[in-house]
Amino acid sequence: MKFAFKLLLFGLAFHCQLIIAVSSLFQKNALPDLYEASIAELQDGLEKGLFTSVDLVKAYFARIDEVNLQGPALRAVIEMNPSAQKQAASLDFERKTKGPRGPLHGIPILLKDNIATMISDGSFALLGSVPPRDATVAAKLRAAGAILLGKANLSEWAHFRGNIASGWSGRGGQATCAYFPGADPSGSSSGSGIASSIGLAAAALGSETDGSIVSPSSRNNLVGIKPTVGLTSRAGVIPISVHQDTVGPMARSVADAAAILTVIAGRDPLDNFTLAQPAKVPDFTKALVSGGLRGIRLGVPRLFFPDDNNINAAFNETLSVIRELGATIVDPADFPDAGEMLASNNETIVLDTDFKVDVKTYIDGLLKVPTGVADLADLIAFNIAHAAEELPAPFYTDQSEFIVSENTTVDSAYFAALTADADLGRTRGIDGTLKKFNLDAILLPTDGFTSTPAAIAGYPIVTVPLGFQPDNVTATRANPVIENAPGLPFGIAFMGTAFSEFNLIKFAFAYEQATHTRLKRLAFPAAIPKTQLEDVL
Ligand SMILES: *[C@@H]1O[C@H](CO)[C@@H](O)[C@H](O)[C@H]1NC(C)=O
Ligand SMILES: *[C@@H]1O[C@H](CO)[C@@H](O)[C@H](O)[C@H]1NC(C)=O
Ligand SMILES: *[C@@H]1O[C@H](CO)[C@@H](O)[C@H](O)[C@H]1NC(C)=O
Ligand SMILES: *[C@@H]1O[C@H](CO)[C@@H](O)[C@H](O)[C@H]1NC(C)=O
Ligand SMILES: *[C@@H]1O[C@H](CO)[C@@H](O)[C@H](O)[C@H]1NC(C)=O
Ligand SMILES: CC(=O)N[C@H]1CO[C@H](CO)[C@@H](O)[C@@H]1O
């Protein structure tokens, strides 16, 4: 009821799709609407016996069928887990006999395709390869009782192969955003973003090296948490860089994202970066308190803002909401080293050098690789040998980043770049800015020069929906996807120092509860699956 009431409060320039959605919510008030259902609502319905996890899996599979290859052909999902229904049945039985394991018991979640269970990174080169075990984050989800519903499409090789459109992989094809037909879903966790945005699963995991969680979360109207590098294990995740990769949740609410992060965080002997985190994983759901912005100081680094007046105007406008919630805004609060950071090429050196080493380490650890690829040189050759699938003209022929990476060596320039990034990103970057202006966090549009400072620092970001491109925006030409169009969502980012996720979640939750921007606009009608729980009961 609170949910519907809030919707009515927004009753401004409503799209009729939204009115239809609202009235359907009223009719089905006993069962959660899967477009928006929260993990807590699903858990509540499961506990009350209104539906089972088997029902949930059936409903989500039907919803995927409706929009993935048919209808708008969003290509968000690359693979459905054939044993999901069996896992659901066994979790239903366990709930009856022993009770739920916790908040994720029986909740279906999608994994980005670079997270190993049945793997491949969207490329055919690792298709059918056998990892030694589940990725640690997948194992943690399973242990918490979550159902791994399947794999989400992505920008192949997490967008590290070369200059190709976001959301394309050889195996999954071109994924597109649910908020405008044919629009760029951003990436590289594209399918995770699309799938969460329209309820093809309760939520999804993504991974980020520089922007790959927060950018598609922003574009797909989601809350995304890019954790500190070392909060969540990367063991079993196809890498770009051991220094920058991190795994995090992409969900429809801060509460859902916090519940998932609580489960997947923690030390892992298989990923020694995780040993640097505090001994005890916080229960991030304890950060979901009211008044979370009261008395805190947020700095606005204007030099990193995007070149987009609609986003910047929405950001400017929302500052008054944040002030009303009790925060002090320091504006501008520019990074002391902003100019150097914008000009720096150190990150490219680090990533290019790391990828060649880290991808080989990853492949070396696989038990079986049917294609026989062993290293980056083999991957490049594989793509050339399978050009029809992997390098289809005219849009997806590039593998220049692979080629540059193959040409690198671990040398003194690499170590200098690593040192420079720690200095630029941490000492004189995020930490320097927090200290200089006495801030609790940094606040800016997610689509600016936002992910890079956090990427080179290895620091966290939480993004929350901020607004939508207005109707008078002209849709750009598809090349092959549409870069800007009416209704495309964008987010606002809270950025902080290492392991400050608990506070960032607190700030983000206070902001989300005061604004509820996500439901101010829905996906385009054909992209909204019709199947609901009542259709499978
Ligand atoms: C992790 O282990 C590798 C070698 O096994 C070592 O080179 C690296 O310094 C370690 N990293 C951390 C953060 O402990
Ligand atoms: C937003 O506010 C800043 C600082 O007050 C101002 O410089 C900028 O022009 C504003 N942008 C828009 C689009 O309103
Ligand atoms: C790396 O960053 C340092 C510090 O700003 C800078 O002096 C150097 O030119 C950068 N190197 C590259 C390759 O961009
Ligand atoms: C490979 O690296 C060498 C030395 O750094 C450079 O001169 C050459 O241009 C690079 N080639 C490619 C294809 O990047
Ligand atoms: C587009 O609409 C917005 C309000 O949604 C308005 O502020 C802006 O001035 C309009 N822009 C143009 C170019 O008409
Ligand atoms: C689960 C699913 O729908 N997978 C599809 C992903 O995209 C590829 C390429 O379009 C299809 O062949 C798969 O069936």
Coordinates of C-alpha atoms and ligand atoms in Angstrom, one line a residue, residues 400 403-409 411, ligand 4:
S400 CA 42.6 -4.1 -30.3
I403 CA 46.4 -7.0 -29.1
V404 CA 47.8 -4.2 -27.0
S405 CA 47.6 -6.3 -23.9
E406 CA 49.4 -9.2 -25.6
N407 CA 52.2 -6.8 -26.4
T408 CA 52.9 -5.9 -22.7
T409 CA 55.5 -7.1 -20.3
D411 CA 58.4 -4.1 -16.4
Ligands
LIG4 C1 54.4 -3.4 -28.9 O1 55.3 -2.8 -28.0 C2 56.4 -2.1 -28.5 C3 57.3 -1.7 -27.4 O2 56.6 -1.2 -26.3 C4 55.9 -1.0 -29.4 O3 57.0 -0.3 -30.0 C5 54.9 -1.5 -30.4 O4 54.4 -0.4 -31.1 C6 53.8 -2.3 -29.8 N1 53.0 -2.9 -30.8 C7 51.7 -3.0 -30.7 C8 51.0 -3.7 -31.8 O5 51.1 -2.4 -29.8

